[in-house]
Amino acid sequence: APSSSRPWNRSSNAGVEDGQVDDAPHFEKQSPSTIYFGPPAIVARNSTMAYNGVAGVGGDLGAEIELDHCGVLSNRREGLVASGDSTYVSLHDCISASNGAQGVHVNTHALVVAKNASILGNGQQGCLVVGHYSSLKLHAGVVRLNGMQGLEMRDGGFVSLRAHALVDLNYAAVPLAVQARVDGTGSWLDVEDSSVGSATIAFSASISCENGGRAHVHWTAQLETAQDLQPSYDGYGADDYKQYRKEARTLDIDEQQTIVSGQVRVRIKCHPGTEL
């Protein structure tokens, strides 16, 4: 007979209300009349997973997890663990904070996609991604104030940062500490229009590539508005704002911390004055 657990309709989210968690275990298809639920699935909205003795949320062996406006807080170990082939986790406007180990731990071919997530104040790395085909994609959001590096990739792990994601102020016990560690052949950090470390520190000091790990950092061309602090004889200047075009830039960082960038033409304008 079919299980009493209702099937989950991904397109309509039927049967899932705010504050509820839908946990549909895997059922083997034994007869034509048996309902097949597919892989284990968890869907949660406006929920909190806190003070657990292990991880706050875990998915393995092809599980599918969707968290929307949820908090994963103060768990003894990781906030979120995703592992296993075809395991997929989607986070939207979620926070993983004050957990004993990592805020997000991805391994064994799992994929985590996080939009506008906050990974804050966890005991170890903010995000740890281990193993080939294990991937974490961060769109916007912040990774800050974690006990070790904000991001760590090992043994082929992949992390991408997009849409002005911010990774800084991690490893507070070590001044000018590395914010992202890329360790092992095949490990890769891909950054576009996002920040790793303070803007006043060179990227090579904020990103460490070791044992074959690589990082790619790219900024697209954009317009920037800045205040014109140069006084002029007609009384204008101090309160004026001007737009400047920032050309596209690309940096590639390898294990020798060698930075390779494309040539960019720059124009330097000098103003005569009493001091140079």
PDB file of C-alpha atoms in Angstrom:
ATOM      1  CA  ALA A   1       0.000   0.000   0.000  1.00  0.00           C
ATOM      2  CA  PRO A   2       1.233   3.548  -0.629  1.00  0.00           C
ATOM      3  CA  SER A   3       2.936   5.288   2.254  1.00  0.00           C
ATOM      4  CA  SER A   4       1.013   7.909   4.214  1.00  0.00           C
ATOM      5  CA  SER A   5       3.758  10.458   3.450  1.00  0.00           C
ATOM      6  CA  ARG A   6       2.496  12.719   0.712  1.00  0.00           C
ATOM      7  CA  PRO A   7       4.588  13.036  -2.476  1.00  0.00           C
ATOM      8  CA  TRP A   8       6.279  16.386  -3.031  1.00  0.00           C
ATOM      9  CA  ASN A   9       5.533  18.338  -6.195  1.00  0.00           C
ATOM     10  CA  ARG A  10       8.735  20.292  -6.971  1.00  0.00           C
ATOM     11  CA  SER A  11       7.063  22.641  -9.461  1.00  0.00           C
ATOM     12  CA  SER A  12       4.157  23.676  -7.244  1.00  0.00           C
ATOM     13  CA  ASN A  13       5.578  22.959  -3.768  1.00  0.00           C
ATOM     14  CA  ALA A  14       2.156  21.483  -3.028  1.00  0.00           C
ATOM     15  CA  GLY A  15       1.680  20.298   0.520  1.00  0.00           C
ATOM     16  CA  VAL A  16       4.496  22.407   1.971  1.00  0.00           C
ATOM     17  CA  GLU A  17       3.543  25.351   4.157  1.00  0.00           C
ATOM     18  CA  ASP A  18       5.662  27.963   5.886  1.00  0.00           C
ATOM     19  CA  GLY A  19       7.466  26.568   8.887  1.00  0.00           C
ATOM     20  CA  GLN A  20       6.986  22.946   7.840  1.00  0.00           C
ATOM     21  CA  VAL A  21       9.578  20.375   6.864  1.00  0.00           C
ATOM     22  CA  ASP A  22       8.728  17.723   4.286  1.00  0.00           C
ATOM     23  CA  ASP A  23      10.947  14.669   4.783  1.00  0.00           C
ATOM     24  CA  ALA A  24      10.133  12.040   2.159  1.00  0.00           C
ATOM     25  CA  PRO A  25      12.260   8.881   2.544  1.00  0.00           C
ATOM     26  CA  HIS A  26      13.288   6.710  -0.383  1.00  0.00           C
ATOM     27  CA  PHE A  27      10.855   3.941  -1.322  1.00  0.00           C
ATOM     28  CA  GLU A  28      11.711   1.109  -3.677  1.00  0.00           C
ATOM     29  CA  LYS A  29       9.175   0.450  -6.405  1.00  0.00           C
ATOM     30  CA  GLN A  30       7.824  -3.036  -5.631  1.00  0.00           C
ATOM     31  CA  SER A  31       4.598  -3.066  -7.686  1.00  0.00           C
ATOM     32  CA  PRO A  32       2.828  -0.843 -10.242  1.00  0.00           C
ATOM     33  CA  SER A  33       0.475   0.416  -7.514  1.00  0.00           C
ATOM     34  CA  THR A  34       3.287   1.613  -5.228  1.00  0.00           C
ATOM     35  CA  ILE A  35       4.005   5.358  -5.222  1.00  0.00           C
ATOM     36  CA  TYR A  36       7.663   6.113  -6.026  1.00  0.00           C
ATOM     37  CA  PHE A  37       8.970   9.133  -4.160  1.00  0.00           C
ATOM     38  CA  GLY A  38      12.449   9.327  -5.703  1.00  0.00           C
ATOM     39  CA  PRO A  39      15.497  10.377  -3.662  1.00  0.00           C
ATOM     40  CA  PRO A  40      15.185  11.563  -0.042  1.00  0.00           C
ATOM     41  CA  ALA A  41      14.065  15.187   0.068  1.00  0.00           C
ATOM     42  CA  ILE A  42      13.835  17.929   2.674  1.00  0.00           C
ATOM     43  CA  VAL A  43      12.054  21.225   2.013  1.00  0.00           C
ATOM     44  CA  ALA A  44      12.015  23.830   4.784  1.00  0.00           C
ATOM     45  CA  ARG A  45      10.887  27.445   4.925  1.00  0.00           C
ATOM     46  CA  ASN A  46      11.160  29.937   7.776  1.00  0.00           C
ATOM     47  CA  SER A  47      12.606  27.246  10.024  1.00  0.00           C
ATOM     48  CA  THR A  48      15.495  26.953  12.486  1.00  0.00           C
ATOM     49  CA  MET A  49      17.744  23.935  13.004  1.00  0.00           C
ATOM     50  CA  ALA A  50      19.708  24.588  16.184  1.00  0.00           C
ATOM     51  CA  TYR A  51      21.511  22.996  19.161  1.00  0.00           C
ATOM     52  CA  ASN A  52      21.823  19.527  17.603  1.00  0.00           C
ATOM     53  CA  GLY A  53      24.478  17.122  18.864  1.00  0.00           C
ATOM     54  CA  VAL A  54      25.898  16.635  15.365  1.00  0.00           C
ATOM     55  CA  ALA A  55      25.211  18.655  12.179  1.00  0.00           C
ATOM     56  CA  GLY A  56      22.199  20.896  11.833  1.00  0.00           C
ATOM     57  CA  VAL A  57      21.221  19.565   8.386  1.00  0.00           C
ATOM     58  CA  GLY A  58      22.732  16.646   6.458  1.00  0.00           C
ATOM     59  CA  GLY A  59      22.148  15.158   3.013  1.00  0.00           C
ATOM     60  CA  ASP A  60      23.769  12.037   1.520  1.00  0.00           C
ATOM     61  CA  LEU A  61      23.376   9.468  -1.270  1.00  0.00           C
ATOM     62  CA  GLY A  62      21.514  11.668  -3.752  1.00  0.00           C
ATOM     63  CA  ALA A  63      19.414  13.617  -1.256  1.00  0.00           C
ATOM     64  CA  GLU A  64      17.785  16.872  -2.342  1.00  0.00           C
ATOM     65  CA  ILE A  65      17.499  19.690   0.198  1.00  0.00           C
ATOM     66  CA  GLU A  66      15.876  23.082  -0.232  1.00  0.00           C
ATOM     67  CA  LEU A  67      16.107  25.662   2.561  1.00  0.00           C
ATOM     68  CA  ASP A  68      14.439  29.056   2.205  1.00  0.00           C
ATOM     69  CA  HIS A  69      14.823  31.776   4.858  1.00  0.00           C
ATOM     70  CA  CYS A  70      16.149  29.263   7.390  1.00  0.00           C
ATOM     71  CA  GLY A  71      18.696  29.433  10.204  1.00  0.00           C
ATOM     72  CA  VAL A  72      21.186  26.651  10.985  1.00  0.00           C
ATOM     73  CA  LEU A  73      22.616  27.745  14.304  1.00  0.00           C
ATOM     74  CA  SER A  74      24.774  26.622  17.228  1.00  0.00           C
ATOM     75  CA  ASN A  75      25.021  22.952  16.300  1.00  0.00           C
ATOM     76  CA  ARG A  76      27.821  20.884  17.835  1.00  0.00           C
ATOM     77  CA  ARG A  77      29.441  20.076  14.481  1.00  0.00           C
ATOM     78  CA  GLU A  78      28.715  21.419  10.984  1.00  0.00           C
ATOM     79  CA  GLY A  79      25.806  23.642  10.136  1.00  0.00           C
ATOM     80  CA  LEU A  80      25.177  21.882   6.805  1.00  0.00           C
ATOM     81  CA  VAL A  81      26.779  18.708   5.408  1.00  0.00           C
ATOM     82  CA  ALA A  82      26.221  17.579   1.798  1.00  0.00           C
ATOM     83  CA  SER A  83      27.918  14.434   0.489  1.00  0.00           C
ATOM     84  CA  GLY A  84      27.454  11.715  -2.086  1.00  0.00           C
ATOM     85  CA  ASP A  85      26.802  11.522  -5.816  1.00  0.00           C
ATOM     86  CA  SER A  86      23.851  13.611  -7.040  1.00  0.00           C
ATOM     87  CA  THR A  87      23.263  15.197  -3.627  1.00  0.00           C
ATOM     88  CA  TYR A  88      21.956  18.709  -4.247  1.00  0.00           C
ATOM     89  CA  VAL A  89      21.316  21.507  -1.742  1.00  0.00           C
ATOM     90  CA  SER A  90      19.707  24.869  -2.489  1.00  0.00           C
ATOM     91  CA  LEU A  91      19.953  27.688   0.066  1.00  0.00           C
ATOM     92  CA  HIS A  92      18.091  30.964  -0.315  1.00  0.00           C
ATOM     93  CA  ASP A  93      18.429  33.788   2.220  1.00  0.00           C
ATOM     94  CA  CYS A  94      19.737  31.390   4.867  1.00  0.00           C
ATOM     95  CA  ILE A  95      22.201  31.819   7.725  1.00  0.00           C
ATOM     96  CA  SER A  96      24.635  29.224   9.065  1.00  0.00           C
ATOM     97  CA  ALA A  97      26.255  30.625  12.181  1.00  0.00           C
ATOM     98  CA  SER A  98      27.958  29.729  15.465  1.00  0.00           C
ATOM     99  CA  ASN A  99      28.336  26.039  14.630  1.00  0.00           C
ATOM    100  CA  GLY A 100      31.213  24.087  16.166  1.00  0.00           C
ATOM    101  CA  ALA A 101      32.878  23.055  12.894  1.00  0.00           C
ATOM    102  CA  GLN A 102      32.179  24.388   9.371  1.00  0.00           C
ATOM    103  CA  GLY A 103      29.207  26.468   8.389  1.00  0.00           C
ATOM    104  CA  VAL A 104      28.924  24.474   5.124  1.00  0.00           C
ATOM    105  CA  HIS A 105      30.783  21.207   4.373  1.00  0.00           C
ATOM    106  CA  VAL A 106      30.567  19.745   0.843  1.00  0.00           C
ATOM    107  CA  ASN A 107      32.250  16.480  -0.176  1.00  0.00           C
ATOM    108  CA  THR A 108      32.047  13.352  -2.375  1.00  0.00           C
ATOM    109  CA  HIS A 109      30.586  14.920  -5.532  1.00  0.00           C
ATOM    110  CA  ALA A 110      27.796  16.904  -3.851  1.00  0.00           C
ATOM    111  CA  LEU A 111      26.627  20.328  -5.086  1.00  0.00           C
ATOM    112  CA  VAL A 112      25.484  23.264  -2.928  1.00  0.00           C
ATOM    113  CA  VAL A 113      24.075  26.457  -4.456  1.00  0.00           C
ATOM    114  CA  ALA A 114      23.585  29.363  -2.028  1.00  0.00           C
ATOM    115  CA  LYS A 115      21.978  32.693  -2.856  1.00  0.00           C
ATOM    116  CA  ASN A 116      22.367  35.562  -0.418  1.00  0.00           C
ATOM    117  CA  ALA A 117      23.552  33.264   2.360  1.00  0.00           C
ATOM    118  CA  SER A 118      25.375  34.394   5.512  1.00  0.00           C
ATOM    119  CA  ILE A 119      28.093  32.052   6.863  1.00  0.00           C
ATOM    120  CA  LEU A 120      29.143  33.672  10.121  1.00  0.00           C
ATOM    121  CA  GLY A 121      31.149  32.936  13.247  1.00  0.00           C
ATOM    122  CA  ASN A 122      31.583  29.177  12.865  1.00  0.00           C
ATOM    123  CA  GLY A 123      34.317  27.405  14.830  1.00  0.00           C
ATOM    124  CA  GLN A 124      36.383  26.198  11.864  1.00  0.00           C
ATOM    125  CA  GLN A 125      36.181  27.074   8.144  1.00  0.00           C
ATOM    126  CA  GLY A 126      33.223  29.022   6.917  1.00  0.00           C
ATOM    127  CA  CYS A 127      32.935  26.668   3.906  1.00  0.00           C
ATOM    128  CA  LEU A 128      34.948  23.484   3.278  1.00  0.00           C
ATOM    129  CA  VAL A 129      34.717  21.722  -0.104  1.00  0.00           C
ATOM    130  CA  VAL A 130      36.592  18.410  -0.480  1.00  0.00           C
ATOM    131  CA  GLY A 131      37.025  16.089  -3.466  1.00  0.00           C
ATOM    132  CA  HIS A 132      36.738  16.213  -7.248  1.00  0.00           C
ATOM    133  CA  TYR A 133      33.265  17.181  -8.491  1.00  0.00           C
ATOM    134  CA  SER A 134      32.344  18.588  -5.085  1.00  0.00           C
ATOM    135  CA  SER A 135      31.096  22.123  -5.703  1.00  0.00           C
ATOM    136  CA  LEU A 136      29.854  25.180  -3.849  1.00  0.00           C
ATOM    137  CA  LYS A 137      28.376  28.168  -5.695  1.00  0.00           C
ATOM    138  CA  LEU A 138      27.839  31.388  -3.747  1.00  0.00           C
ATOM    139  CA  HIS A 139      25.735  34.149  -5.303  1.00  0.00           C
ATOM    140  CA  ALA A 140      25.992  37.297  -3.184  1.00  0.00           C
ATOM    141  CA  GLY A 141      26.027  36.811   0.593  1.00  0.00           C
ATOM    142  CA  VAL A 142      28.885  36.965   3.104  1.00  0.00           C
ATOM    143  CA  VAL A 143      31.398  34.583   4.711  1.00  0.00           C
ATOM    144  CA  ARG A 144      32.862  36.350   7.746  1.00  0.00           C
ATOM    145  CA  LEU A 145      34.197  35.999  11.282  1.00  0.00           C
ATOM    146  CA  ASN A 146      34.814  32.246  11.106  1.00  0.00           C
ATOM    147  CA  GLY A 147      37.535  30.616  13.220  1.00  0.00           C
ATOM    148  CA  MET A 148      39.673  29.523  10.253  1.00  0.00           C
ATOM    149  CA  GLN A 149      39.673  30.386   6.548  1.00  0.00           C
ATOM    150  CA  GLY A 150      36.436  31.631   5.072  1.00  0.00           C
ATOM    151  CA  LEU A 151      36.819  29.189   2.155  1.00  0.00           C
ATOM    152  CA  GLU A 152      38.902  26.029   1.861  1.00  0.00           C
ATOM    153  CA  MET A 153      39.072  23.707  -1.157  1.00  0.00           C
ATOM    154  CA  ARG A 154      40.908  20.376  -0.953  1.00  0.00           C
ATOM    155  CA  ASP A 155      41.649  17.518  -3.344  1.00  0.00           C
ATOM    156  CA  GLY A 156      39.804  18.947  -6.338  1.00  0.00           C
ATOM    157  CA  GLY A 157      37.027  20.904  -4.634  1.00  0.00           C
ATOM    158  CA  PHE A 158      35.472  23.816  -6.555  1.00  0.00           C
ATOM    159  CA  VAL A 159      34.038  27.112  -5.294  1.00  0.00           C
ATOM    160  CA  SER A 160      32.608  29.972  -7.336  1.00  0.00           C
ATOM    161  CA  LEU A 161      31.762  33.452  -6.062  1.00  0.00           C
ATOM    162  CA  ARG A 162      29.377  35.673  -8.007  1.00  0.00           C
ATOM    163  CA  ALA A 163      27.242  38.802  -7.642  1.00  0.00           C
ATOM    164  CA  HIS A 164      29.384  40.658  -5.094  1.00  0.00           C
ATOM    165  CA  ALA A 165      29.850  37.849  -2.606  1.00  0.00           C
ATOM    166  CA  LEU A 166      32.125  38.917   0.253  1.00  0.00           C
ATOM    167  CA  VAL A 167      34.692  36.777   2.081  1.00  0.00           C
ATOM    168  CA  ASP A 168      36.705  38.625   4.731  1.00  0.00           C
ATOM    169  CA  LEU A 169      37.537  39.056   8.432  1.00  0.00           C
ATOM    170  CA  ASN A 170      37.981  35.305   8.919  1.00  0.00           C
ATOM    171  CA  TYR A 171      40.744  33.722  11.032  1.00  0.00           C
ATOM    172  CA  ALA A 172      40.634  36.765  13.304  1.00  0.00           C
ATOM    173  CA  ALA A 173      43.308  35.309  15.621  1.00  0.00           C
ATOM    174  CA  VAL A 174      45.909  35.678  12.825  1.00  0.00           C
ATOM    175  CA  PRO A 175      46.481  39.221  11.522  1.00  0.00           C
ATOM    176  CA  LEU A 176      46.356  39.493   7.711  1.00  0.00           C
ATOM    177  CA  ALA A 177      45.345  35.825   7.542  1.00  0.00           C
ATOM    178  CA  VAL A 178      44.586  33.983   4.316  1.00  0.00           C
ATOM    179  CA  GLN A 179      40.851  34.115   3.601  1.00  0.00           C
ATOM    180  CA  ALA A 180      40.677  31.381   0.956  1.00  0.00           C
ATOM    181  CA  ARG A 181      42.910  28.274   0.772  1.00  0.00           C
ATOM    182  CA  VAL A 182      43.024  26.260  -2.460  1.00  0.00           C
ATOM    183  CA  ASP A 183      44.909  23.009  -1.810  1.00  0.00           C
ATOM    184  CA  GLY A 184      45.514  20.096  -4.166  1.00  0.00           C
ATOM    185  CA  THR A 185      45.592  19.377  -7.882  1.00  0.00           C
ATOM    186  CA  GLY A 186      42.255  20.192  -9.450  1.00  0.00           C
ATOM    187  CA  SER A 187      41.136  22.457  -6.608  1.00  0.00           C
ATOM    188  CA  TRP A 188      39.787  25.663  -8.080  1.00  0.00           C
ATOM    189  CA  LEU A 189      38.455  29.011  -6.858  1.00  0.00           C
ATOM    190  CA  ASP A 190      36.573  31.084  -9.438  1.00  0.00           C
ATOM    191  CA  VAL A 191      35.771  34.672  -8.420  1.00  0.00           C
ATOM    192  CA  GLU A 192      33.829  37.175 -10.503  1.00  0.00           C
ATOM    193  CA  ASP A 193      32.843  40.652  -9.294  1.00  0.00           C
ATOM    194  CA  SER A 194      33.238  39.527  -5.690  1.00  0.00           C
ATOM    195  CA  SER A 195      35.744  40.168  -2.895  1.00  0.00           C
ATOM    196  CA  VAL A 196      38.114  37.889  -1.009  1.00  0.00           C
ATOM    197  CA  GLY A 197      39.893  39.735   1.785  1.00  0.00           C
ATOM    198  CA  SER A 198      40.276  43.446   2.352  1.00  0.00           C
ATOM    199  CA  ALA A 199      40.427  45.715  -0.671  1.00  0.00           C
ATOM    200  CA  THR A 200      43.617  47.210   0.795  1.00  0.00           C
ATOM    201  CA  ILE A 201      45.468  43.854   0.696  1.00  0.00           C
ATOM    202  CA  ALA A 202      46.718  42.199  -2.494  1.00  0.00           C
ATOM    203  CA  PHE A 203      44.714  39.197  -3.628  1.00  0.00           C
ATOM    204  CA  SER A 204      47.820  37.009  -3.441  1.00  0.00           C
ATOM    205  CA  ALA A 205      47.906  37.659   0.308  1.00  0.00           C
ATOM    206  CA  SER A 206      44.238  36.782   0.766  1.00  0.00           C
ATOM    207  CA  ILE A 207      44.201  33.667  -1.458  1.00  0.00           C
ATOM    208  CA  SER A 208      46.664  30.820  -0.890  1.00  0.00           C
ATOM    209  CA  CYS A 209      47.135  28.225  -3.659  1.00  0.00           C
ATOM    210  CA  GLU A 210      49.038  25.095  -2.631  1.00  0.00           C
ATOM    211  CA  ASN A 211      49.987  21.725  -4.184  1.00  0.00           C
ATOM    212  CA  GLY A 212      48.530  22.504  -7.595  1.00  0.00           C
ATOM    213  CA  GLY A 213      45.498  24.517  -6.520  1.00  0.00           C
ATOM    214  CA  ARG A 214      44.521  27.480  -8.727  1.00  0.00           C
ATOM    215  CA  ALA A 215      42.426  30.619  -8.459  1.00  0.00           C
ATOM    216  CA  HIS A 216      40.873  32.817 -11.134  1.00  0.00           C
ATOM    217  CA  VAL A 217      39.698  36.332 -10.238  1.00  0.00           C
ATOM    218  CA  HIS A 218      37.820  38.530 -12.702  1.00  0.00           C
ATOM    219  CA  TRP A 219      36.207  41.938 -12.551  1.00  0.00           C
ATOM    220  CA  THR A 220      33.942  42.988 -15.415  1.00  0.00           C
ATOM    221  CA  ALA A 221      34.068  46.525 -16.817  1.00  0.00           C
ATOM    222  CA  GLN A 222      31.833  48.918 -14.902  1.00  0.00           C
ATOM    223  CA  LEU A 223      31.184  52.570 -14.141  1.00  0.00           C
ATOM    224  CA  GLU A 224      32.131  53.925 -10.725  1.00  0.00           C
ATOM    225  CA  THR A 225      30.942  57.190  -9.198  1.00  0.00           C
ATOM    226  CA  ALA A 226      33.448  59.029  -7.008  1.00  0.00           C
ATOM    227  CA  GLN A 227      33.559  62.425  -5.338  1.00  0.00           C
ATOM    228  CA  ASP A 228      35.744  65.014  -7.045  1.00  0.00           C
ATOM    229  CA  LEU A 229      38.001  66.328  -4.276  1.00  0.00           C
ATOM    230  CA  GLN A 230      40.059  68.565  -6.582  1.00  0.00           C
ATOM    231  CA  PRO A 231      39.091  72.227  -5.943  1.00  0.00           C
ATOM    232  CA  SER A 232      38.540  74.403  -8.964  1.00  0.00           C
ATOM    233  CA  TYR A 233      38.671  78.147  -9.550  1.00  0.00           C
ATOM    234  CA  ASP A 234      34.961  78.442 -10.335  1.00  0.00           C
ATOM    235  CA  GLY A 235      33.981  77.236  -6.878  1.00  0.00           C
ATOM    236  CA  TYR A 236      33.039  73.697  -7.926  1.00  0.00           C
ATOM    237  CA  GLY A 237      34.834  70.532  -7.028  1.00  0.00           C
ATOM    238  CA  ALA A 238      34.421  69.476  -3.417  1.00  0.00           C
ATOM    239  CA  ASP A 239      30.737  68.601  -3.763  1.00  0.00           C
ATOM    240  CA  ASP A 240      30.888  67.320  -7.340  1.00  0.00           C
ATOM    241  CA  TYR A 241      30.732  63.667  -8.350  1.00  0.00           C
ATOM    242  CA  LYS A 242      32.173  62.150 -11.487  1.00  0.00           C
ATOM    243  CA  GLN A 243      31.808  58.812 -13.198  1.00  0.00           C
ATOM    244  CA  TYR A 244      34.873  56.767 -14.078  1.00  0.00           C
ATOM    245  CA  ARG A 245      35.024  53.654 -16.215  1.00  0.00           C
ATOM    246  CA  LYS A 246      36.825  50.725 -14.607  1.00  0.00           C
ATOM    247  CA  GLU A 247      38.167  48.369 -17.256  1.00  0.00           C
ATOM    248  CA  ALA A 248      37.792  44.615 -16.990  1.00  0.00           C
ATOM    249  CA  ARG A 249      40.629  42.901 -15.099  1.00  0.00           C
ATOM    250  CA  THR A 250      41.645  39.278 -14.688  1.00  0.00           C
ATOM    251  CA  LEU A 251      44.111  37.651 -12.292  1.00  0.00           C
ATOM    252  CA  ASP A 252      45.224  34.010 -12.244  1.00  0.00           C
ATOM    253  CA  ILE A 253      47.005  32.777  -9.117  1.00  0.00           C
ATOM    254  CA  ASP A 254      48.984  29.532  -8.932  1.00  0.00           C
ATOM    255  CA  GLU A 255      50.825  27.664  -6.180  1.00  0.00           C
ATOM    256  CA  GLN A 256      53.889  29.918  -6.504  1.00  0.00           C
ATOM    257  CA  GLN A 257      51.549  32.857  -5.854  1.00  0.00           C
ATOM    258  CA  THR A 258      52.409  34.113  -9.341  1.00  0.00           C
ATOM    259  CA  ILE A 259      49.840  36.610 -10.546  1.00  0.00           C
ATOM    260  CA  VAL A 260      49.247  36.784 -14.283  1.00  0.00           C
ATOM    261  CA  SER A 261      46.998  39.488 -15.671  1.00  0.00           C
ATOM    262  CA  GLY A 262      46.152  40.830 -19.102  1.00  0.00           C
ATOM    263  CA  GLN A 263      47.722  44.118 -20.145  1.00  0.00           C
ATOM    264  CA  VAL A 264      45.456  47.087 -19.538  1.00  0.00           C
ATOM    265  CA  ARG A 265      46.096  50.582 -20.871  1.00  0.00           C
ATOM    266  CA  VAL A 266      45.845  53.213 -18.142  1.00  0.00           C
ATOM    267  CA  ARG A 267      45.757  57.008 -18.290  1.00  0.00           C
ATOM    268  CA  ILE A 268      47.425  59.006 -15.513  1.00  0.00           C
ATOM    269  CA  LYS A 269      46.404  62.648 -15.110  1.00  0.00           C
ATOM    270  CA  CYS A 270      48.729  64.886 -13.079  1.00  0.00           C
ATOM    271  CA  HIS A 271      47.614  68.162 -11.479  1.00  0.00           C
ATOM    272  CA  PRO A 272      50.244  70.846 -10.713  1.00  0.00           C
ATOM    273  CA  GLY A 273      50.407  71.908  -7.107  1.00  0.00           C
ATOM    274  CA  THR A 274      52.662  72.832  -4.243  1.00  0.00           C
ATOM    275  CA  GLU A 275      53.201  69.177  -3.311  1.00  0.00           C
ATOM    276  CA  LEU A 276      53.759  66.061  -5.416  1.00  0.00           C
TER     277      LEU A 276
END
